[in-house]
Amino acid sequence: MYNMDTMPLRKGHIWILIIASAGQFFGGVLAILVGVIAPLITITHHPELSSWLQGFIFSAGLIGIMLGSLLFGRLSDKYGYLFFFRLSPLLIVGSSLWLCFNPSLVTLPINLLIIGLAIGGDYALDPSYVSEIMPQKWRRTMLGISKASSGVGNILMILVAWFVLKNSADPAIWNRLFLFLTFFAALAFSGRLWFVESPEWLALHGKSRKPKKYQTFLGKMSISAN
């Protein structure tokens, strides 16, 4: 038998930390991405856009983050964390691909809103999941690292945008930058396929854990240290 509170820190815990913190990472990416595409769109393609309309379009992601934190938090408390934990990266994959292959001023705010909803949902879910899975003595440290992953997203998106714009003089390439989100969101979804339901949620709702599934999950973390 394994005890999550007293188990030594394993490589499996680090893997969970990376995958579970993806929402923080995506939030950092989105902040830089919107700042990059806004002038590319308004200056080169749509200079006629008024200031209030520009603000409305490019703030859609932030609005989505606010709504997603409220909506996903309430829904996950009622129906469980795992489904929404997997849904969030799928929404990002779908919306970023939509923008990549069908970019327009109509689809942009809609998909930024959806991406924001997914990121906001992760903001509500990932601290709880990380704190429940990590050994007790490491929880505060791991939560701090999880929050800091937003800065990693900032830096990587800056580097990607710099490289792309340095090597392309075409401002219409703005929509291709969303492939960066697509790639990492797909990785996050695939990594979350082996996650299990929140132990605390199961306990609060009087649902029994599936012993074999949980022992396999914890056993993988233990074995991964070897």
Tab-separated table of C-alpha atoms in Angstrom:
chain	number	residue	atom	x	y	z
A	1	MET	CA	0.000	0.000	0.000
A	2	TYR	CA	1.089	3.571	-0.712
A	3	ASN	CA	0.318	6.743	1.243
A	4	MET	CA	0.374	9.945	-0.808
A	5	ASP	CA	1.027	12.143	2.232
A	6	THR	CA	4.136	10.293	3.398
A	7	MET	CA	5.484	8.950	0.092
A	8	PRO	CA	8.961	10.285	-0.798
A	9	LEU	CA	9.117	12.718	-3.680
A	10	ARG	CA	9.424	10.736	-6.927
A	11	LYS	CA	9.992	11.509	-10.582
A	12	GLY	CA	6.313	10.721	-11.073
A	13	HIS	CA	5.421	13.633	-8.813
A	14	ILE	CA	7.531	15.948	-10.969
A	15	TRP	CA	5.743	14.688	-14.077
A	16	ILE	CA	2.373	15.347	-12.455
A	17	LEU	CA	3.523	18.831	-11.437
A	18	ILE	CA	4.521	19.680	-15.020
A	19	ILE	CA	1.327	18.365	-16.613
A	20	ALA	CA	-1.021	19.677	-13.925
A	21	SER	CA	0.551	23.155	-14.110
A	22	ALA	CA	-0.103	23.481	-17.841
A	23	GLY	CA	-2.906	25.990	-17.273
A	24	GLN	CA	-0.517	28.400	-15.587
A	25	PHE	CA	1.878	27.933	-18.501
A	26	PHE	CA	-0.880	28.568	-21.059
A	27	GLY	CA	-1.928	31.720	-19.223
A	28	GLY	CA	1.577	33.116	-19.612
A	29	VAL	CA	1.647	32.123	-23.272
A	30	LEU	CA	-1.718	33.752	-23.997
A	31	ALA	CA	-0.739	37.045	-22.367
A	32	ILE	CA	2.298	37.425	-24.643
A	33	LEU	CA	0.547	36.002	-27.696
A	34	VAL	CA	-2.270	38.568	-27.543
A	35	GLY	CA	0.270	41.347	-27.073
A	36	VAL	CA	2.083	40.207	-30.224
A	37	ILE	CA	-0.871	39.646	-32.536
A	38	ALA	CA	-2.759	42.817	-31.564
A	39	PRO	CA	-0.467	45.246	-33.449
A	40	LEU	CA	-0.003	42.772	-36.314
A	41	ILE	CA	-3.762	42.743	-36.871
A	42	THR	CA	-4.696	46.343	-36.138
A	43	ILE	CA	-1.773	48.152	-37.764
A	44	THR	CA	-1.311	46.050	-40.902
A	45	HIS	CA	-4.755	44.579	-41.584
A	46	HIS	CA	-7.457	46.510	-39.771
A	47	PRO	CA	-6.333	50.055	-38.956
A	48	GLU	CA	-9.991	51.100	-39.069
A	49	LEU	CA	-10.739	49.351	-35.773
A	50	SER	CA	-11.712	51.786	-33.040
A	51	SER	CA	-9.904	51.683	-29.712
A	52	TRP	CA	-12.904	50.270	-27.852
A	53	LEU	CA	-13.354	47.506	-30.432
A	54	GLN	CA	-9.677	46.611	-30.199
A	55	GLY	CA	-10.037	46.419	-26.427
A	56	PHE	CA	-13.121	44.227	-26.724
A	57	ILE	CA	-11.478	41.781	-29.142
A	58	PHE	CA	-8.162	41.400	-27.383
A	59	SER	CA	-9.588	41.280	-23.858
A	60	ALA	CA	-11.773	38.281	-24.729
A	61	GLY	CA	-9.143	35.905	-23.378
A	62	LEU	CA	-9.054	37.668	-20.005
A	63	ILE	CA	-12.838	37.639	-19.824
A	64	GLY	CA	-12.743	33.920	-20.575
A	65	ILE	CA	-10.203	33.305	-17.803
A	66	MET	CA	-12.453	35.045	-15.277
A	67	LEU	CA	-15.551	33.137	-16.390
A	68	GLY	CA	-13.694	29.835	-16.661
A	69	SER	CA	-12.401	30.075	-13.102
A	70	LEU	CA	-15.932	30.559	-11.831
A	71	LEU	CA	-17.658	28.042	-14.104
A	72	PHE	CA	-15.171	25.171	-14.041
A	73	GLY	CA	-14.645	25.539	-10.311
A	74	ARG	CA	-18.338	25.119	-9.554
A	75	LEU	CA	-18.842	22.318	-12.066
A	76	SER	CA	-15.801	20.375	-10.897
A	77	ASP	CA	-16.972	20.612	-7.283
A	78	LYS	CA	-20.200	18.954	-8.379
A	79	TYR	CA	-19.087	16.483	-11.064
A	80	GLY	CA	-15.430	15.832	-10.292
A	81	TYR	CA	-12.089	17.274	-11.355
A	82	LEU	CA	-10.850	14.704	-13.829
A	83	PHE	CA	-13.288	15.323	-16.702
A	84	PHE	CA	-12.720	19.093	-16.666
A	85	PHE	CA	-8.992	18.622	-16.162
A	86	ARG	CA	-8.936	16.788	-19.486
A	87	LEU	CA	-11.495	19.034	-21.184
A	88	SER	CA	-9.461	22.222	-20.688
A	89	PRO	CA	-6.516	21.338	-22.985
A	90	LEU	CA	-8.920	19.909	-25.571
A	91	LEU	CA	-10.734	23.250	-25.750
A	92	ILE	CA	-7.403	24.998	-26.265
A	93	VAL	CA	-6.419	22.567	-29.030
A	94	GLY	CA	-9.727	23.025	-30.857
A	95	SER	CA	-9.854	26.823	-30.601
A	96	SER	CA	-6.194	27.400	-31.477
A	97	LEU	CA	-6.495	25.143	-34.529
A	98	TRP	CA	-9.672	26.985	-35.556
A	99	LEU	CA	-7.826	30.296	-35.428
A	100	CYS	CA	-4.858	28.865	-37.279
A	101	PHE	CA	-6.911	27.642	-40.245
A	102	ASN	CA	-9.837	30.080	-40.175
A	103	PRO	CA	-8.585	33.438	-38.891
A	104	SER	CA	-10.930	36.424	-38.908
A	105	LEU	CA	-12.090	39.247	-36.672
A	106	VAL	CA	-15.243	37.235	-35.988
A	107	THR	CA	-13.558	33.986	-34.958
A	108	LEU	CA	-10.739	35.682	-33.024
A	109	PRO	CA	-12.693	36.962	-29.973
A	110	ILE	CA	-14.828	33.818	-29.880
A	111	ASN	CA	-11.832	31.518	-29.757
A	112	LEU	CA	-9.861	33.758	-27.419
A	113	LEU	CA	-12.857	33.555	-25.091
A	114	ILE	CA	-12.900	29.740	-25.304
A	115	ILE	CA	-9.139	29.503	-24.754
A	116	GLY	CA	-9.532	31.831	-21.778
A	117	LEU	CA	-12.352	29.673	-20.384
A	118	ALA	CA	-10.084	26.629	-20.554
A	119	ILE	CA	-7.158	28.434	-18.931
A	120	GLY	CA	-9.396	29.861	-16.213
A	121	GLY	CA	-10.730	26.373	-15.581
A	122	ASP	CA	-7.201	25.107	-15.094
A	123	TYR	CA	-6.465	28.023	-12.761
A	124	ALA	CA	-9.270	26.722	-10.544
A	125	LEU	CA	-8.292	23.058	-10.767
A	126	ASP	CA	-4.533	22.675	-10.866
A	127	PRO	CA	-3.659	24.043	-7.372
A	128	SER	CA	-6.110	21.608	-5.779
A	129	TYR	CA	-4.875	18.641	-7.770
A	130	VAL	CA	-1.207	19.400	-7.150
A	131	SER	CA	-1.742	19.888	-3.409
A	132	GLU	CA	-3.665	16.612	-3.101
A	133	ILE	CA	-1.197	14.431	-5.008
A	134	MET	CA	2.076	15.830	-3.650
A	135	PRO	CA	3.674	14.513	-0.447
A	136	GLN	CA	2.710	16.748	2.472
A	137	LYS	CA	6.197	18.151	3.106
A	138	TRP	CA	6.526	19.238	-0.550
A	139	ARG	CA	3.095	20.777	-1.146
A	140	ARG	CA	3.924	24.443	-0.604
A	141	THR	CA	7.061	24.205	-2.703
A	142	MET	CA	5.268	22.457	-5.547
A	143	LEU	CA	2.393	24.943	-5.514
A	144	GLY	CA	4.905	27.780	-5.779
A	145	ILE	CA	6.637	26.097	-8.703
A	146	SER	CA	3.260	25.503	-10.336
A	147	LYS	CA	2.394	29.203	-10.182
A	148	ALA	CA	5.849	30.146	-11.481
A	149	SER	CA	5.250	28.128	-14.666
A	150	SER	CA	3.294	31.135	-15.946
A	151	GLY	CA	6.626	32.928	-16.268
A	152	VAL	CA	8.005	30.019	-18.282
A	153	GLY	CA	5.094	30.444	-20.689
A	154	ASN	CA	5.872	34.164	-20.985
A	155	ILE	CA	9.513	33.548	-21.825
A	156	LEU	CA	8.973	30.733	-24.316
A	157	MET	CA	6.250	32.638	-26.175
A	158	ILE	CA	8.491	35.715	-26.384
A	159	LEU	CA	11.274	33.599	-27.890
A	160	VAL	CA	8.937	31.900	-30.363
A	161	ALA	CA	7.361	35.200	-31.460
A	162	TRP	CA	10.799	36.800	-31.831
A	163	PHE	CA	12.071	33.919	-33.951
A	164	VAL	CA	8.972	33.771	-36.175
A	165	LEU	CA	8.745	37.519	-36.779
A	166	LYS	CA	12.486	37.801	-37.337
A	167	ASN	CA	12.294	35.246	-40.142
A	168	SER	CA	9.024	36.368	-41.715
A	169	ALA	CA	8.078	39.811	-42.984
A	170	ASP	CA	4.450	38.782	-43.477
A	171	PRO	CA	2.200	40.058	-40.647
A	172	ALA	CA	-0.489	37.623	-41.807
A	173	ILE	CA	1.487	34.912	-40.060
A	174	TRP	CA	-0.072	35.935	-36.725
A	175	ASN	CA	-2.541	33.043	-36.783
A	176	ARG	CA	0.268	30.465	-37.109
A	177	LEU	CA	1.562	31.493	-33.711
A	178	PHE	CA	-1.424	29.688	-32.186
A	179	LEU	CA	0.160	26.379	-33.219
A	180	PHE	CA	2.455	26.829	-30.211
A	181	LEU	CA	-0.608	26.594	-27.966
A	182	THR	CA	-1.975	23.668	-29.970
A	183	PHE	CA	1.189	21.629	-29.553
A	184	PHE	CA	1.565	22.060	-25.812
A	185	ALA	CA	-2.162	21.686	-25.116
A	186	ALA	CA	-2.136	18.362	-26.988
A	187	LEU	CA	0.793	17.247	-24.843
A	188	ALA	CA	-1.062	18.288	-21.690
A	189	PHE	CA	-4.157	16.323	-22.688
A	190	SER	CA	-2.187	13.173	-23.492
A	191	GLY	CA	-0.325	13.490	-20.186
A	192	ARG	CA	-3.576	13.808	-18.229
A	193	LEU	CA	-5.042	10.620	-19.655
A	194	TRP	CA	-3.375	8.566	-16.915
A	195	PHE	CA	-4.399	10.927	-14.101
A	196	VAL	CA	-6.982	9.730	-11.580
A	197	GLU	CA	-9.916	11.513	-9.977
A	198	SER	CA	-9.246	13.877	-7.094
A	199	PRO	CA	-8.996	11.793	-3.900
A	200	GLU	CA	-10.463	14.646	-1.833
A	201	TRP	CA	-13.435	15.034	-4.184
A	202	LEU	CA	-14.174	11.320	-3.945
A	203	ALA	CA	-13.997	11.449	-0.154
A	204	LEU	CA	-16.221	14.541	0.108
A	205	HIS	CA	-18.875	12.966	-2.110
A	206	GLY	CA	-18.822	9.602	-0.384
A	207	LYS	CA	-17.497	7.812	-3.425
A	208	SER	CA	-15.078	4.960	-2.923
A	209	ARG	CA	-11.781	4.950	-4.756
A	210	LYS	CA	-11.072	2.157	-7.176
A	211	PRO	CA	-8.279	0.456	-5.232
A	212	LYS	CA	-6.615	-1.227	-8.194
A	213	LYS	CA	-6.585	1.962	-10.269
A	214	TYR	CA	-5.184	4.072	-7.442
A	215	GLN	CA	-2.583	1.530	-6.464
A	216	THR	CA	-1.454	1.358	-10.101
A	217	PHE	CA	-1.295	5.159	-10.237
A	218	LEU	CA	0.724	5.421	-7.033
A	219	GLY	CA	2.838	2.448	-7.978
A	220	LYS	CA	3.865	4.144	-11.218
A	221	MET	CA	5.085	7.138	-9.274
A	222	SER	CA	7.051	4.883	-6.952
A	223	ILE	CA	8.571	2.776	-9.719
A	224	SER	CA	9.488	5.855	-11.770
A	225	ALA	CA	12.082	6.724	-9.179
A	226	ASN	CA	14.145	3.671	-10.070
